[in-house]
PDB file of C-alpha atoms in Angstrom:
ATOM      1  CA  GLU Y   1      -0.260   0.118   0.114  1.00  0.00           C
ATOM      2  CA  VAL Y   2       1.456   3.410  -1.113  1.00  0.00           C
ATOM      3  CA  GLN Y   3       1.795   5.969   1.793  1.00  0.00           C
ATOM      4  CA  LEU Y   4       3.046   9.380   2.200  1.00  0.00           C
ATOM      5  CA  LEU Y   5       3.551  10.729   5.454  1.00  0.00           C
ATOM      6  CA  GLU Y   6       4.421  14.469   5.962  1.00  0.00           C
ATOM      7  CA  SER Y   7       5.778  15.999   9.051  1.00  0.00           C
ATOM      8  CA  GLY Y   8       7.762  19.151  10.359  1.00  0.00           C
ATOM      9  CA  GLY Y   9       5.004  21.724   9.946  1.00  0.00           C
ATOM     10  CA  GLY Y  10       4.540  24.133  12.738  1.00  0.00           C
ATOM     11  CA  LEU Y  11       4.323  27.926  13.847  1.00  0.00           C
ATOM     12  CA  VAL Y  12       7.116  30.080  12.431  1.00  0.00           C
ATOM     13  CA  GLN Y  13       7.799  33.832  12.487  1.00  0.00           C
ATOM     14  CA  PRO Y  14       7.962  35.768   9.297  1.00  0.00           C
ATOM     15  CA  GLY Y  15      11.579  35.534   8.049  1.00  0.00           C
ATOM     16  CA  GLY Y  16      12.129  32.265   9.686  1.00  0.00           C
ATOM     17  CA  SER Y  17      12.800  28.713   8.304  1.00  0.00           C
ATOM     18  CA  LEU Y  18      11.322  25.235   8.363  1.00  0.00           C
ATOM     19  CA  ARG Y  19      12.039  21.928   7.001  1.00  0.00           C
ATOM     20  CA  LEU Y  20       9.176  19.680   5.914  1.00  0.00           C
ATOM     21  CA  SER Y  21       9.714  15.891   5.372  1.00  0.00           C
ATOM     22  CA  CYS Y  22       7.505  13.358   3.530  1.00  0.00           C
ATOM     23  CA  ALA Y  23       8.120   9.700   4.346  1.00  0.00           C
ATOM     24  CA  ALA Y  24       7.177   7.266   1.563  1.00  0.00           C
ATOM     25  CA  SER Y  25       6.345   3.561   1.660  1.00  0.00           C
ATOM     26  CA  GLY Y  26       4.897   0.902  -0.412  1.00  0.00           C
ATOM     27  CA  PHE Y  27       6.419   1.805  -3.886  1.00  0.00           C
ATOM     28  CA  THR Y  28       9.973   2.139  -5.398  1.00  0.00           C
ATOM     29  CA  PHE Y  29      10.446   5.592  -4.078  1.00  0.00           C
ATOM     30  CA  SER Y  30      13.624   6.424  -6.278  1.00  0.00           C
ATOM     31  CA  SER Y  31      11.576   5.684  -9.617  1.00  0.00           C
ATOM     32  CA  TYR Y  32       9.021   8.323  -8.918  1.00  0.00           C
ATOM     33  CA  ALA Y  33       8.878  12.029  -9.058  1.00  0.00           C
ATOM     34  CA  ILE Y  34       7.243  13.697  -6.284  1.00  0.00           C
ATOM     35  CA  ASN Y  35       5.722  17.260  -5.801  1.00  0.00           C
ATOM     36  CA  TRP Y  36       4.941  19.522  -2.998  1.00  0.00           C
ATOM     37  CA  VAL Y  37       1.344  21.116  -3.270  1.00  0.00           C
ATOM     38  CA  ARG Y  38      -0.033  23.614  -0.772  1.00  0.00           C
ATOM     39  CA  GLN Y  39      -3.585  24.734   0.414  1.00  0.00           C
ATOM     40  CA  ALA Y  40      -4.062  28.045   2.254  1.00  0.00           C
ATOM     41  CA  PRO Y  41      -6.804  28.054   4.560  1.00  0.00           C
ATOM     42  CA  GLY Y  42     -10.209  27.791   2.676  1.00  0.00           C
ATOM     43  CA  LYS Y  43      -8.410  28.267  -0.494  1.00  0.00           C
ATOM     44  CA  GLY Y  44      -7.470  26.031  -3.468  1.00  0.00           C
ATOM     45  CA  LEU Y  45      -4.558  23.891  -4.434  1.00  0.00           C
ATOM     46  CA  GLU Y  46      -1.264  25.668  -5.533  1.00  0.00           C
ATOM     47  CA  TRP Y  47       1.581  23.608  -6.922  1.00  0.00           C
ATOM     48  CA  VAL Y  48       4.899  24.285  -5.056  1.00  0.00           C
ATOM     49  CA  SER Y  49       7.773  22.311  -6.324  1.00  0.00           C
ATOM     50  CA  GLY Y  50       8.598  18.913  -7.849  1.00  0.00           C
ATOM     51  CA  ILE Y  51      11.615  16.840  -7.997  1.00  0.00           C
ATOM     52  CA  THR Y  52      12.476  14.039 -10.348  1.00  0.00           C
ATOM     53  CA  GLY Y  53      13.004  10.425  -9.131  1.00  0.00           C
ATOM     54  CA  SER Y  54      16.681  10.614  -9.185  1.00  0.00           C
ATOM     55  CA  GLY Y  55      16.671  14.034  -7.649  1.00  0.00           C
ATOM     56  CA  GLY Y  56      18.772  15.564 -10.643  1.00  0.00           C
ATOM     57  CA  SER Y  57      15.941  18.016 -11.624  1.00  0.00           C
ATOM     58  CA  THR Y  58      14.053  20.494  -9.456  1.00  0.00           C
ATOM     59  CA  TYR Y  59      10.922  22.591 -10.205  1.00  0.00           C
ATOM     60  CA  TYR Y  60       9.683  25.392  -8.243  1.00  0.00           C
ATOM     61  CA  ALA Y  61       6.596  27.901  -8.458  1.00  0.00           C
ATOM     62  CA  ASP Y  62       7.664  31.425  -8.993  1.00  0.00           C
ATOM     63  CA  SER Y  63       6.066  32.486  -5.601  1.00  0.00           C
ATOM     64  CA  VAL Y  64       8.686  30.276  -3.770  1.00  0.00           C
ATOM     65  CA  LYS Y  65      11.602  30.425  -6.106  1.00  0.00           C
ATOM     66  CA  GLY Y  66      14.834  31.381  -4.222  1.00  0.00           C
ATOM     67  CA  ARG Y  67      13.157  30.679  -1.012  1.00  0.00           C
ATOM     68  CA  PHE Y  68      12.288  26.892  -1.039  1.00  0.00           C
ATOM     69  CA  THR Y  69      14.460  24.004  -1.746  1.00  0.00           C
ATOM     70  CA  VAL Y  70      13.481  20.562  -2.564  1.00  0.00           C
ATOM     71  CA  SER Y  71      15.455  17.487  -2.138  1.00  0.00           C
ATOM     72  CA  ARG Y  72      15.211  13.735  -1.503  1.00  0.00           C
ATOM     73  CA  ASP Y  73      17.173  10.924   0.103  1.00  0.00           C
ATOM     74  CA  ASN Y  74      16.274   7.943  -1.778  1.00  0.00           C
ATOM     75  CA  SER Y  75      18.101   5.632   0.571  1.00  0.00           C
ATOM     76  CA  LYS Y  76      15.637   6.816   3.264  1.00  0.00           C
ATOM     77  CA  ASN Y  77      12.696   7.060   1.029  1.00  0.00           C
ATOM     78  CA  THR Y  78      12.008  10.518   2.242  1.00  0.00           C
ATOM     79  CA  LEU Y  79      11.612  13.996   0.344  1.00  0.00           C
ATOM     80  CA  TYR Y  80      12.329  17.329   1.870  1.00  0.00           C
ATOM     81  CA  LEU Y  81      11.223  20.854   1.480  1.00  0.00           C
ATOM     82  CA  GLN Y  82      13.438  23.454   2.980  1.00  0.00           C
ATOM     83  CA  MET Y  83      11.486  26.680   3.406  1.00  0.00           C
ATOM     84  CA  ASN Y  84      13.438  29.743   4.255  1.00  0.00           C
ATOM     85  CA  SER Y  85      12.450  33.612   4.399  1.00  0.00           C
ATOM     86  CA  LEU Y  86       8.759  32.578   5.160  1.00  0.00           C
ATOM     87  CA  ARG Y  87       6.126  35.086   4.603  1.00  0.00           C
ATOM     88  CA  ALA Y  88       2.492  35.003   6.026  1.00  0.00           C
ATOM     89  CA  GLU Y  89       1.221  34.063   2.548  1.00  0.00           C
ATOM     90  CA  ASP Y  90       3.131  30.847   2.914  1.00  0.00           C
ATOM     91  CA  THR Y  91       0.692  29.603   5.613  1.00  0.00           C
ATOM     92  CA  ALA Y  92      -0.964  26.531   4.215  1.00  0.00           C
ATOM     93  CA  VAL Y  93      -1.370  22.667   4.518  1.00  0.00           C
ATOM     94  CA  TYR Y  94       1.611  21.446   2.569  1.00  0.00           C
ATOM     95  CA  TYR Y  95       0.911  17.875   0.946  1.00  0.00           C
ATOM     96  CA  CYS Y  96       3.456  15.892  -0.984  1.00  0.00           C
ATOM     97  CA  ALA Y  97       1.984  14.055  -4.019  1.00  0.00           C
ATOM     98  CA  LYS Y  98       3.337  11.120  -5.862  1.00  0.00           C
ATOM     99  CA  VAL Y  99       3.423  11.228  -9.909  1.00  0.00           C
ATOM    100  CA  GLY Y 100       1.517   8.228 -11.364  1.00  0.00           C
ATOM    101  CA  SER Y 101       3.981   7.298 -14.007  1.00  0.00           C
ATOM    102  CA  ASN Y 102       7.564   6.224 -13.055  1.00  0.00           C
ATOM    103  CA  ASN Y 103      10.513   8.049 -14.414  1.00  0.00           C
ATOM    104  CA  GLN Y 104       8.165  11.155 -15.350  1.00  0.00           C
ATOM    105  CA  LEU Y 105       7.398  14.320 -13.913  1.00  0.00           C
ATOM    106  CA  VAL Y 106       5.316  16.129 -16.674  1.00  0.00           C
ATOM    107  CA  LYS Y 107       2.078  14.855 -18.395  1.00  0.00           C
ATOM    108  CA  TYR Y 108       0.891  12.575 -15.616  1.00  0.00           C
ATOM    109  CA  GLU Y 109      -1.678  12.826 -12.786  1.00  0.00           C
ATOM    110  CA  PHE Y 110      -0.643  12.947  -8.697  1.00  0.00           C
ATOM    111  CA  ASP Y 111      -1.859   9.501  -7.892  1.00  0.00           C
ATOM    112  CA  TYR Y 112      -1.439   9.609  -4.216  1.00  0.00           C
ATOM    113  CA  TRP Y 113      -1.223  12.206  -1.643  1.00  0.00           C
ATOM    114  CA  GLY Y 114      -0.290  12.565   2.008  1.00  0.00           C
ATOM    115  CA  GLN Y 115      -2.444  13.727   4.678  1.00  0.00           C
ATOM    116  CA  GLY Y 116      -0.736  17.354   4.963  1.00  0.00           C
ATOM    117  CA  THR Y 117       1.211  19.147   7.489  1.00  0.00           C
ATOM    118  CA  LEU Y 118       0.362  22.871   8.524  1.00  0.00           C
ATOM    119  CA  VAL Y 119       2.626  25.640   8.290  1.00  0.00           C
ATOM    120  CA  THR Y 120       1.549  28.908  10.244  1.00  0.00           C
ATOM    121  CA  VAL Y 121       3.730  31.946   9.424  1.00  0.00           C
ATOM    122  CA  SER Y 122       2.872  34.530  12.086  1.00  0.00           C
ATOM    123  CA  SER Y 123       4.416  36.680  14.779  1.00  0.00           C
TER     124      SER Y 123
ATOM    125  CA  GLU X   1       1.587  29.966 -17.149  1.00  0.00           C
ATOM    126  CA  ILE X   2      -1.372  28.134 -17.806  1.00  0.00           C
ATOM    127  CA  VAL X   3      -4.814  29.186 -16.302  1.00  0.00           C
ATOM    128  CA  LEU X   4      -7.759  26.769 -15.698  1.00  0.00           C
ATOM    129  CA  THR X   5     -11.049  27.936 -15.134  1.00  0.00           C
ATOM    130  CA  GLN X   6     -13.962  26.051 -13.793  1.00  0.00           C
ATOM    131  CA  SER X   7     -17.598  26.471 -14.009  1.00  0.00           C
ATOM    132  CA  PRO X   8     -19.629  26.605 -11.963  1.00  0.00           C
ATOM    133  CA  ASP X   9     -18.139  27.606  -8.745  1.00  0.00           C
ATOM    134  CA  PHE X  10     -20.776  26.136  -6.668  1.00  0.00           C
ATOM    135  CA  GLN X  11     -23.680  23.808  -7.313  1.00  0.00           C
ATOM    136  CA  SER X  12     -26.507  22.473  -5.018  1.00  0.00           C
ATOM    137  CA  VAL X  13     -27.820  19.105  -6.363  1.00  0.00           C
ATOM    138  CA  THR X  14     -30.300  16.524  -5.259  1.00  0.00           C
ATOM    139  CA  PRO X  15     -29.355  13.045  -4.966  1.00  0.00           C
ATOM    140  CA  LYS X  16     -29.591  10.907  -8.091  1.00  0.00           C
ATOM    141  CA  GLU X  17     -29.136  14.330 -10.049  1.00  0.00           C
ATOM    142  CA  LYS X  18     -26.562  14.256 -12.941  1.00  0.00           C
ATOM    143  CA  VAL X  19     -23.829  16.766 -12.189  1.00  0.00           C
ATOM    144  CA  THR X  20     -21.577  18.545 -14.767  1.00  0.00           C
ATOM    145  CA  ILE X  21     -18.300  20.370 -14.037  1.00  0.00           C
ATOM    146  CA  THR X  22     -16.434  21.985 -16.897  1.00  0.00           C
ATOM    147  CA  CYS X  23     -12.708  23.141 -16.868  1.00  0.00           C
ATOM    148  CA  ARG X  24     -11.200  25.205 -19.437  1.00  0.00           C
ATOM    149  CA  ALA X  25      -7.442  25.843 -20.061  1.00  0.00           C
ATOM    150  CA  SER X  26      -6.033  29.054 -21.508  1.00  0.00           C
ATOM    151  CA  GLN X  27      -3.990  26.926 -24.018  1.00  0.00           C
ATOM    152  CA  SER X  28      -4.131  23.424 -25.581  1.00  0.00           C
ATOM    153  CA  ILE X  29      -2.661  20.800 -23.078  1.00  0.00           C
ATOM    154  CA  GLY X  30      -3.848  17.741 -24.918  1.00  0.00           C
ATOM    155  CA  SER X  31      -5.165  15.192 -22.445  1.00  0.00           C
ATOM    156  CA  SER X  32      -2.921  16.128 -19.657  1.00  0.00           C
ATOM    157  CA  LEU X  33      -5.973  17.172 -17.331  1.00  0.00           C
ATOM    158  CA  HIS X  34      -6.859  15.396 -14.222  1.00  0.00           C
ATOM    159  CA  TRP X  35      -9.696  15.523 -11.733  1.00  0.00           C
ATOM    160  CA  TYR X  36      -9.554  15.298  -7.909  1.00  0.00           C
ATOM    161  CA  GLN X  37     -12.147  15.025  -5.146  1.00  0.00           C
ATOM    162  CA  GLN X  38     -11.547  16.822  -1.848  1.00  0.00           C
ATOM    163  CA  LYS X  39     -13.751  16.404   1.098  1.00  0.00           C
ATOM    164  CA  PRO X  40     -13.477  18.631   4.206  1.00  0.00           C
ATOM    165  CA  ASP X  41     -10.224  17.909   6.243  1.00  0.00           C
ATOM    166  CA  GLN X  42      -9.134  15.521   3.744  1.00  0.00           C
ATOM    167  CA  SER X  43      -6.368  15.245   1.203  1.00  0.00           C
ATOM    168  CA  PRO X  44      -7.341  15.278  -2.541  1.00  0.00           C
ATOM    169  CA  LYS X  45      -8.250  12.143  -4.251  1.00  0.00           C
ATOM    170  CA  LEU X  46      -7.598  11.300  -7.684  1.00  0.00           C
ATOM    171  CA  LEU X  47     -10.845  10.918  -9.582  1.00  0.00           C
ATOM    172  CA  ILE X  48     -10.124  10.799 -13.378  1.00  0.00           C
ATOM    173  CA  LYS X  49      -6.579  10.830 -15.042  1.00  0.00           C
ATOM    174  CA  SER X  50      -5.572  11.772 -18.639  1.00  0.00           C
ATOM    175  CA  ALA X  51      -8.995  13.692 -19.087  1.00  0.00           C
ATOM    176  CA  SER X  52     -11.181  10.429 -19.444  1.00  0.00           C
ATOM    177  CA  GLN X  53      -9.120   7.496 -17.892  1.00  0.00           C
ATOM    178  CA  SER X  54     -10.960   5.717 -14.915  1.00  0.00           C
ATOM    179  CA  ILE X  55      -9.147   4.990 -11.725  1.00  0.00           C
ATOM    180  CA  SER X  56      -9.478   1.598  -9.960  1.00  0.00           C
ATOM    181  CA  GLY X  57     -11.675   2.100  -6.854  1.00  0.00           C
ATOM    182  CA  VAL X  58     -13.424   5.233  -8.010  1.00  0.00           C
ATOM    183  CA  PRO X  59     -17.151   4.602  -8.664  1.00  0.00           C
ATOM    184  CA  SER X  60     -18.166   4.275 -12.164  1.00  0.00           C
ATOM    185  CA  ARG X  61     -20.718   7.169 -11.942  1.00  0.00           C
ATOM    186  CA  PHE X  62     -17.680   9.353 -12.227  1.00  0.00           C
ATOM    187  CA  SER X  63     -16.579  10.047 -15.927  1.00  0.00           C
ATOM    188  CA  GLY X  64     -14.396  12.572 -17.888  1.00  0.00           C
ATOM    189  CA  SER X  65     -14.218  13.978 -21.487  1.00  0.00           C
ATOM    190  CA  GLY X  66     -12.395  16.311 -23.422  1.00  0.00           C
ATOM    191  CA  SER X  67      -9.080  17.272 -24.845  1.00  0.00           C
ATOM    192  CA  GLY X  68      -7.083  20.306 -26.016  1.00  0.00           C
ATOM    193  CA  THR X  69      -8.710  23.216 -24.004  1.00  0.00           C
ATOM    194  CA  ASP X  70     -12.131  21.998 -22.788  1.00  0.00           C
ATOM    195  CA  PHE X  71     -12.781  19.221 -20.289  1.00  0.00           C
ATOM    196  CA  THR X  72     -15.898  18.102 -18.701  1.00  0.00           C
ATOM    197  CA  LEU X  73     -16.362  15.823 -15.105  1.00  0.00           C
ATOM    198  CA  THR X  74     -19.666  14.152 -15.007  1.00  0.00           C
ATOM    199  CA  ILE X  75     -21.070  12.500 -11.737  1.00  0.00           C
ATOM    200  CA  ASN X  76     -24.081  10.328 -13.000  1.00  0.00           C
ATOM    201  CA  SER X  77     -26.903   9.896 -10.258  1.00  0.00           C
ATOM    202  CA  LEU X  78     -25.176  12.100  -7.347  1.00  0.00           C
ATOM    203  CA  GLU X  79     -24.781  10.245  -3.944  1.00  0.00           C
ATOM    204  CA  ALA X  80     -24.810  12.231  -0.691  1.00  0.00           C
ATOM    205  CA  GLU X  81     -21.244  10.979  -0.097  1.00  0.00           C
ATOM    206  CA  ASP X  82     -20.238  12.953  -3.342  1.00  0.00           C
ATOM    207  CA  ALA X  83     -20.540  16.045  -1.500  1.00  0.00           C
ATOM    208  CA  ALA X  84     -17.042  17.630  -2.038  1.00  0.00           C
ATOM    209  CA  THR X  85     -14.908  20.336  -3.811  1.00  0.00           C
ATOM    210  CA  TYR X  86     -13.578  19.066  -7.262  1.00  0.00           C
ATOM    211  CA  TYR X  87     -10.385  20.590  -8.714  1.00  0.00           C
ATOM    212  CA  CYS X  88      -9.070  20.114 -12.249  1.00  0.00           C
ATOM    213  CA  HIS X  89      -5.404  19.895 -12.753  1.00  0.00           C
ATOM    214  CA  GLN X  90      -3.074  20.283 -15.648  1.00  0.00           C
ATOM    215  CA  SER X  91       0.367  18.590 -15.812  1.00  0.00           C
ATOM    216  CA  SER X  92       1.121  19.365 -19.519  1.00  0.00           C
ATOM    217  CA  ASN X  93       3.396  22.478 -18.760  1.00  0.00           C
ATOM    218  CA  LEU X  94       5.366  23.631 -15.662  1.00  0.00           C
ATOM    219  CA  PRO X  95       4.226  25.342 -13.654  1.00  0.00           C
ATOM    220  CA  PHE X  96       1.533  22.889 -12.845  1.00  0.00           C
ATOM    221  CA  THR X  97      -1.762  24.512 -12.060  1.00  0.00           C
ATOM    222  CA  PHE X  98      -5.184  23.772 -10.624  1.00  0.00           C
ATOM    223  CA  GLY X  99      -8.446  25.089 -11.452  1.00  0.00           C
ATOM    224  CA  PRO X 100     -10.090  27.235  -8.630  1.00  0.00           C
ATOM    225  CA  GLY X 101     -12.436  24.390  -7.593  1.00  0.00           C
ATOM    226  CA  THR X 102     -16.224  23.613  -7.540  1.00  0.00           C
ATOM    227  CA  LYS X 103     -17.992  22.943  -4.586  1.00  0.00           C
ATOM    228  CA  VAL X 104     -20.900  20.568  -4.809  1.00  0.00           C
ATOM    229  CA  ASP X 105     -23.520  20.374  -1.929  1.00  0.00           C
ATOM    230  CA  ILE X 106     -26.341  17.862  -1.414  1.00  0.00           C
ATOM    231  CA  LYS X 107     -29.760  19.783  -1.158  1.00  0.00           C
TER     232      LYS X 107
END
């Protein structure tokens, strides 16, 4: 059974940093691209970042480029999102979502999602 | 960036009614359009992939159609458990984008 479990969310002051983790199981982790998607309270879904299975290519939304860094440790089946220079508008539930086709990032659906972790940026 | 628009924003429907939600892309995305269902306090769940392909475990009353810029999600014979917000999502081009959502409420 595919499982994705996010952790690391919490309350942080504006300008602060936080690192999210997404622990994966039930599939060959290194073969699949994974994305981060966020959802501000009461709002819709926003794609944040994506990383290929090997970790060799990373992609970001303009809203987080230069502040967030996505990475993965395939030996630990874990995805990370390092978030720096946090702003109030980064407040959201952050989901990791697996791409449905192996060795692909573009063209395919997000077939499994984690339960999300809440990040609150406030003084 | 490809913009997705959905209509309607909200729909209140009686059980057994048919629901049609449309999603329009600002440029052609082929069939790289997917549909998700999100219930309150839950993560999104994949309903339809690649515009019209069904997903194992998803009830057959959910179906999708379309290609290029115009897509449709149809729920035949709505059930009470289908009360949720429905999102379309394009993965044709980075940055990936989502529609604003359609909330379906049961009368």
